[in-house]
PDB file of C-alpha atoms in Angstrom:
ATOM      1  CA  MET A  25     -44.084 -22.015  81.532  1.00 94.00           C
ATOM      2  CA  TYR A  26     -44.010 -25.769  80.914  1.00 96.00           C
ATOM      3  CA  GLU A  27     -47.589 -25.740  79.599  1.00 97.00           C
ATOM      4  CA  GLN A  28     -46.836 -22.824  77.263  1.00 97.00           C
ATOM      5  CA  PHE A  29     -43.714 -24.569  75.960  1.00 97.00           C
ATOM      6  CA  LYS A  30     -45.627 -27.808  75.471  1.00 97.00           C
ATOM      7  CA  ALA A  31     -48.439 -26.113  73.535  1.00 96.00           C
ATOM      8  CA  ARG A  32     -45.990 -24.354  71.209  1.00 94.00           C
ATOM      9  CA  ALA A  33     -43.750 -27.400  70.700  1.00 94.00           C
ATOM     10  CA  VAL A  34     -46.659 -29.759  70.050  1.00 94.00           C
ATOM     11  CA  GLY A  35     -47.991 -27.161  67.605  1.00 91.00           C
ATOM     12  CA  VAL A  36     -44.888 -27.637  65.435  1.00 89.00           C
ATOM     13  CA  GLY A  37     -44.883 -31.423  65.675  1.00 90.00           C
ATOM     14  CA  ALA A  38     -42.793 -32.235  68.766  1.00 94.00           C
ATOM     15  CA  GLU A  39     -43.827 -34.727  71.426  1.00 96.00           C
ATOM     16  CA  VAL A  40     -43.402 -33.367  74.968  1.00 98.00           C
ATOM     17  CA  HIS A  41     -43.222 -35.336  78.231  1.00 98.00           C
ATOM     18  CA  ARG A  42     -42.226 -34.561  81.811  1.00 98.00           C
ATOM     19  CA  VAL A  43     -40.900 -36.837  84.536  1.00 97.00           C
ATOM     20  CA  GLY A  44     -39.892 -36.219  88.122  1.00 96.00           C
ATOM     21  CA  THR A  45     -36.629 -38.098  88.473  1.00 96.00           C
ATOM     22  CA  CYS A  46     -33.636 -39.191  86.460  1.00 95.00           C
ATOM     23  CA  ASN A  47     -34.674 -42.811  87.095  1.00 94.00           C
ATOM     24  CA  ASP A  48     -38.098 -42.042  85.597  1.00 97.00           C
ATOM     25  CA  ALA A  49     -36.348 -40.542  82.577  1.00 97.00           C
ATOM     26  CA  VAL A  50     -34.179 -43.640  82.135  1.00 96.00           C
ATOM     27  CA  GLU A  51     -37.290 -45.844  82.318  1.00 95.00           C
ATOM     28  CA  PHE A  52     -39.020 -43.636  79.726  1.00 97.00           C
ATOM     29  CA  VAL A  53     -36.046 -43.777  77.355  1.00 97.00           C
ATOM     30  CA  LEU A  54     -35.534 -47.548  77.729  1.00 95.00           C
ATOM     31  CA  SER A  55     -39.232 -48.203  77.169  1.00 96.00           C
ATOM     32  CA  PHE A  56     -39.149 -45.963  74.094  1.00 97.00           C
ATOM     33  CA  LEU A  57     -36.075 -47.736  72.698  1.00 97.00           C
ATOM     34  CA  LYS A  58     -37.757 -51.108  73.179  1.00 95.00           C
ATOM     35  CA  GLN A  59     -40.951 -49.845  71.505  1.00 96.00           C
ATOM     36  CA  GLU A  60     -38.912 -48.578  68.534  1.00 96.00           C
ATOM     37  CA  GLY A  61     -37.134 -51.924  68.141  1.00 95.00           C
ATOM     38  CA  ILE A  62     -33.624 -50.661  68.814  1.00 96.00           C
ATOM     39  CA  ALA A  63     -31.119 -53.412  68.045  1.00 95.00           C
ATOM     40  CA  GLU A  64     -27.508 -54.013  67.100  1.00 92.00           C
ATOM     41  CA  ALA A  65     -28.028 -53.483  63.367  1.00 92.00           C
ATOM     42  CA  PRO A  66     -27.537 -50.532  61.007  1.00 89.00           C
ATOM     43  CA  GLY A  67     -30.714 -48.461  60.895  1.00 92.00           C
ATOM     44  CA  SER A  68     -31.746 -49.766  64.310  1.00 95.00           C
ATOM     45  CA  TYR A  69     -29.039 -48.305  66.568  1.00 94.00           C
ATOM     46  CA  ALA A  70     -29.488 -45.700  69.265  1.00 97.00           C
ATOM     47  CA  VAL A  71     -26.716 -43.266  70.206  1.00 96.00           C
ATOM     48  CA  TRP A  72     -26.570 -41.375  73.491  1.00 96.00           C
ATOM     49  CA  ALA A  73     -24.282 -38.345  73.585  1.00 95.00           C
ATOM     50  CA  LYS A  74     -22.356 -37.814  76.796  1.00 93.00           C
ATOM     51  CA  GLY A  75     -23.571 -34.856  78.844  1.00 90.00           C
ATOM     52  CA  PRO A  76     -24.879 -33.796  82.265  1.00 90.00           C
ATOM     53  CA  PHE A  77     -27.769 -36.276  82.287  1.00 92.00           C
ATOM     54  CA  LEU A  78     -25.612 -39.282  81.465  1.00 92.00           C
ATOM     55  CA  GLU A  79     -23.087 -38.147  84.084  1.00 90.00           C
ATOM     56  CA  ALA A  80     -25.907 -37.925  86.661  1.00 89.00           C
ATOM     57  CA  VAL A  81     -27.286 -41.431  86.071  1.00 91.00           C
ATOM     58  CA  GLY A  82     -24.045 -43.164  85.158  1.00 88.00           C
ATOM     59  CA  GLN A  83     -23.423 -44.831  81.837  1.00 88.00           C
ATOM     60  CA  GLU A  84     -23.014 -48.189  83.566  1.00 85.00           C
ATOM     61  CA  ALA A  85     -26.732 -48.121  84.503  1.00 82.00           C
ATOM     62  CA  LEU A  86     -27.479 -48.401  80.777  1.00 90.00           C
ATOM     63  CA  ALA A  87     -24.784 -50.916  79.847  1.00 83.00           C
ATOM     64  CA  GLY A  88     -25.980 -53.984  78.032  1.00 86.00           C
ATOM     65  CA  VAL A  89     -28.944 -52.392  76.267  1.00 93.00           C
ATOM     66  CA  PRO A  90     -28.820 -53.968  72.787  1.00 93.00           C
ATOM     67  CA  GLY A  91     -28.144 -51.419  70.047  1.00 95.00           C
ATOM     68  CA  LEU A  92     -27.447 -48.522  72.438  1.00 96.00           C
ATOM     69  CA  GLY A  93     -24.018 -46.913  72.084  1.00 95.00           C
ATOM     70  CA  PHE A  94     -22.287 -44.030  73.812  1.00 95.00           C
ATOM     71  CA  GLU A  95     -19.504 -43.439  71.309  1.00 93.00           C
ATOM     72  CA  VAL A  96     -21.193 -41.054  68.896  1.00 95.00           C
ATOM     73  CA  THR A  97     -19.377 -40.891  65.589  1.00 94.00           C
ATOM     74  CA  ARG A  98     -20.628 -39.460  62.310  1.00 93.00           C
ATOM     75  CA  GLU A  99     -20.976 -42.971  60.868  1.00 94.00           C
ATOM     76  CA  ARG A 100     -22.761 -44.444  63.894  1.00 94.00           C
ATOM     77  CA  ALA A 101     -25.156 -41.478  64.196  1.00 93.00           C
ATOM     78  CA  ALA A 102     -25.971 -41.594  60.480  1.00 91.00           C
ATOM     79  CA  GLN A 103     -26.927 -45.273  60.868  1.00 94.00           C
ATOM     80  CA  ALA A 104     -28.850 -44.725  64.123  1.00 95.00           C
ATOM     81  CA  LYS A 105     -32.596 -44.634  64.387  1.00 96.00           C
ATOM     82  CA  VAL A 106     -32.583 -42.737  67.719  1.00 97.00           C
ATOM     83  CA  GLY A 107     -30.258 -40.064  69.092  1.00 96.00           C
ATOM     84  CA  ILE A 108     -30.373 -38.914  72.712  1.00 97.00           C
ATOM     85  CA  SER A 109     -28.785 -35.666  73.855  1.00 95.00           C
ATOM     86  CA  ASP A 110     -28.979 -32.961  76.507  1.00 94.00           C
ATOM     87  CA  MET A 111     -30.451 -29.552  75.817  1.00 94.00           C
ATOM     88  CA  SER A 112     -29.579 -26.592  78.007  1.00 92.00           C
ATOM     89  CA  PHE A 113     -32.747 -24.516  77.785  1.00 95.00           C
ATOM     90  CA  ALA A 114     -36.325 -24.499  76.497  1.00 97.00           C
ATOM     91  CA  VAL A 115     -37.928 -21.253  75.278  1.00 97.00           C
ATOM     92  CA  ALA A 116     -41.621 -21.214  76.214  1.00 97.00           C
ATOM     93  CA  ASP A 117     -42.945 -18.642  73.763  1.00 96.00           C
ATOM     94  CA  THR A 118     -41.553 -20.431  70.685  1.00 95.00           C
ATOM     95  CA  GLY A 119     -41.411 -24.069  71.817  1.00 96.00           C
ATOM     96  CA  SER A 120     -37.699 -24.097  70.941  1.00 94.00           C
ATOM     97  CA  LEU A 121     -34.874 -26.024  72.554  1.00 95.00           C
ATOM     98  CA  VAL A 122     -31.469 -24.389  72.956  1.00 94.00           C
ATOM     99  CA  GLN A 123     -28.056 -25.954  73.411  1.00 87.00           C
ATOM    100  CA  ASP A 124     -24.498 -24.763  73.291  1.00 75.00           C
ATOM    101  CA  GLN A 125     -23.484 -27.694  71.137  1.00 64.00           C
ATOM    102  CA  ALA A 126     -19.759 -27.163  70.917  1.00 70.00           C
ATOM    103  CA  ALA A 127     -19.383 -30.907  71.516  1.00 82.00           C
ATOM    104  CA  PRO A 128     -19.670 -32.685  68.136  1.00 87.00           C
ATOM    105  CA  ASP A 129     -21.363 -35.771  69.625  1.00 90.00           C
ATOM    106  CA  GLN A 130     -24.277 -33.616  70.871  1.00 88.00           C
ATOM    107  CA  ARG A 131     -24.747 -32.197  67.356  1.00 86.00           C
ATOM    108  CA  LEU A 132     -24.507 -35.603  65.697  1.00 90.00           C
ATOM    109  CA  ALA A 133     -27.015 -37.248  68.057  1.00 91.00           C
ATOM    110  CA  SER A 134     -29.509 -34.421  67.608  1.00 88.00           C
ATOM    111  CA  ALA A 135     -29.181 -33.900  63.850  1.00 87.00           C
ATOM    112  CA  LEU A 136     -28.298 -37.143  62.053  1.00 87.00           C
ATOM    113  CA  THR A 137     -30.732 -39.611  63.588  1.00 90.00           C
ATOM    114  CA  GLY A 138     -34.331 -40.228  62.545  1.00 91.00           C
ATOM    115  CA  ILE A 139     -35.673 -39.664  66.054  1.00 95.00           C
ATOM    116  CA  HIS A 140     -34.172 -37.224  68.562  1.00 95.00           C
ATOM    117  CA  ILE A 141     -34.866 -37.501  72.295  1.00 97.00           C
ATOM    118  CA  ALA A 142     -33.915 -34.230  73.974  1.00 96.00           C
ATOM    119  CA  LEU A 143     -33.381 -34.271  77.749  1.00 97.00           C
ATOM    120  CA  VAL A 144     -34.013 -30.904  79.403  1.00 96.00           C
ATOM    121  CA  PRO A 145     -33.799 -29.760  83.042  1.00 96.00           C
ATOM    122  CA  SER A 146     -37.323 -28.553  83.916  1.00 96.00           C
ATOM    123  CA  GLY A 147     -35.831 -25.568  85.759  1.00 95.00           C
ATOM    124  CA  ASN A 148     -34.323 -24.277  82.513  1.00 96.00           C
ATOM    125  CA  ILE A 149     -37.549 -23.279  80.814  1.00 97.00           C
ATOM    126  CA  VAL A 150     -37.318 -19.563  80.063  1.00 97.00           C
ATOM    127  CA  ALA A 151     -40.135 -17.275  78.941  1.00 97.00           C
ATOM    128  CA  ASP A 152     -38.572 -15.926  75.747  1.00 97.00           C
ATOM    129  CA  LYS A 153     -35.298 -15.168  73.934  1.00 94.00           C
ATOM    130  CA  THR A 154     -34.721 -12.068  76.060  1.00 95.00           C
ATOM    131  CA  ALA A 155     -34.752 -14.228  79.189  1.00 95.00           C
ATOM    132  CA  LEU A 156     -32.561 -16.796  77.448  1.00 94.00           C
ATOM    133  CA  PHE A 157     -29.895 -14.276  76.495  1.00 91.00           C
ATOM    134  CA  ALA A 158     -29.860 -13.020  80.077  1.00 91.00           C
ATOM    135  CA  ARG A 159     -28.625 -16.526  80.969  1.00 90.00           C
ATOM    136  CA  ILE A 160     -26.283 -17.318  78.067  1.00 88.00           C
ATOM    137  CA  ASN A 161     -23.843 -15.128  76.221  1.00 83.00           C
ATOM    138  CA  PRO A 162     -23.511 -15.737  72.475  1.00 79.00           C
ATOM    139  CA  LYS A 163     -20.066 -14.114  72.548  1.00 81.00           C
ATOM    140  CA  THR A 164     -18.716 -16.851  74.821  1.00 81.00           C
ATOM    141  CA  SER A 165     -20.652 -19.782  73.339  1.00 79.00           C
ATOM    142  CA  ARG A 166     -19.064 -21.506  70.361  1.00 77.00           C
ATOM    143  CA  TYR A 167     -22.087 -23.145  68.740  1.00 82.00           C
ATOM    144  CA  ILE A 168     -25.597 -22.289  69.893  1.00 87.00           C
ATOM    145  CA  ALA A 169     -28.306 -24.422  68.310  1.00 86.00           C
ATOM    146  CA  PHE A 170     -32.035 -23.683  68.351  1.00 89.00           C
ATOM    147  CA  ILE A 171     -34.319 -26.648  67.628  1.00 88.00           C
ATOM    148  CA  THR A 172     -38.002 -26.059  67.009  1.00 85.00           C
ATOM    149  CA  GLY A 173     -39.865 -29.260  66.215  1.00 76.00           C
ATOM    150  CA  PRO A 174     -38.825 -32.019  63.834  1.00 68.00           C
ATOM    151  CA  SER A 175     -36.911 -31.133  60.692  1.00 54.00           C
ATOM    152  CA  ARG A 176     -39.200 -29.653  58.055  1.00 48.00           C
ATOM    153  CA  THR A 177     -38.891 -27.954  54.716  1.00 51.00           C
ATOM    154  CA  ALA A 178     -41.246 -26.702  52.037  1.00 49.00           C
ATOM    155  CA  ASP A 179     -38.493 -25.922  49.517  1.00 57.00           C
ATOM    156  CA  ILE A 180     -39.455 -28.758  47.198  1.00 57.00           C
ATOM    157  CA  GLU A 181     -42.337 -27.464  45.091  1.00 60.00           C
ATOM    158  CA  ARG A 182     -43.762 -25.807  48.237  1.00 55.00           C
ATOM    159  CA  VAL A 183     -44.771 -29.181  49.642  1.00 50.00           C
ATOM    160  CA  LEU A 184     -44.113 -29.607  53.358  1.00 45.00           C
ATOM    161  CA  THR A 185     -41.723 -32.500  53.947  1.00 47.00           C
ATOM    162  CA  ILE A 186     -40.704 -33.741  57.403  1.00 46.00           C
ATOM    163  CA  GLY A 187     -37.247 -35.179  58.184  1.00 44.00           C
ATOM    164  CA  VAL A 188     -35.279 -34.094  55.111  1.00 48.00           C
ATOM    165  CA  HIS A 189     -32.558 -32.134  56.941  1.00 52.00           C
ATOM    166  CA  GLY A 190     -32.703 -33.823  60.342  1.00 57.00           C
ATOM    167  CA  PRO A 191     -34.880 -35.953  62.607  1.00 76.00           C
ATOM    168  CA  GLU A 192     -38.453 -36.574  61.550  1.00 85.00           C
ATOM    169  CA  ARG A 193     -39.484 -36.978  65.202  1.00 91.00           C
ATOM    170  CA  LEU A 194     -38.539 -34.849  68.196  1.00 94.00           C
ATOM    171  CA  ILE A 195     -39.322 -36.114  71.685  1.00 97.00           C
ATOM    172  CA  VAL A 196     -38.682 -33.572  74.442  1.00 97.00           C
ATOM    173  CA  LEU A 197     -38.316 -35.035  77.932  1.00 98.00           C
ATOM    174  CA  PHE A 198     -38.237 -32.590  80.837  1.00 97.00           C
ATOM    175  CA  VAL A 199     -36.659 -33.924  84.034  1.00 97.00           C
ATOM    176  CA  ASP A 200     -37.620 -32.098  87.245  1.00 96.00           C
ATOM    177  CA  GLU A 201     -34.808 -33.610  89.335  1.00 94.00           C
ATOM    178  CA  LEU A 202     -32.154 -32.008  87.114  1.00 88.00           C
ATOM    179  CA  GLY A 203     -33.130 -28.572  88.411  1.00 78.00           C
ATOM    180  CA  GLY A 204     -31.656 -25.898  86.210  1.00 69.00           C
ATOM    181  CA  GLU A 205     -28.624 -24.020  84.926  1.00 58.00           C
ATOM    182  CA  GLN A 206     -26.755 -27.103  83.689  1.00 45.00           C
ATOM    183  CA  ARG A 207     -24.871 -26.692  80.450  1.00 42.00           C
TER     184      ARG A 207
END
């Protein structure tokens, strides 16, 4: 299902990668942050929302990275270039990411930054929405978000514009070591 998800997600403008371990994921993210010139300056920050991945690797392993913060506020996220957050599931037939984003910092990191890096357990790729709703219950989830590619709109004179209502880049990083069923 990974290949199907990747084809669909790339088709709508996302960038999709897969790594084996959490350490590989940390290396990927740190290399990406360096490449993007993340620094301690407005417009150059990165924010990382607390979640299962960060708990698994330990925030202290990332301490001292210039421009990277773990306290995600509306102001900090709005001034950040990169936001990093966990996603619960990936839907293969649409290339969509799904998260119960009741935690405000997850929403801020995924919606207010120019680039969103989404960390997903590889074991949580589901075939379609039917399979997804067999695993989550909308009645007990407070805020389910579906993300399909970077933000896009064609409302303005029917001209496609990327990044108006959210990130202009979406990087999806699947991590095999995370297994599945984390929320």
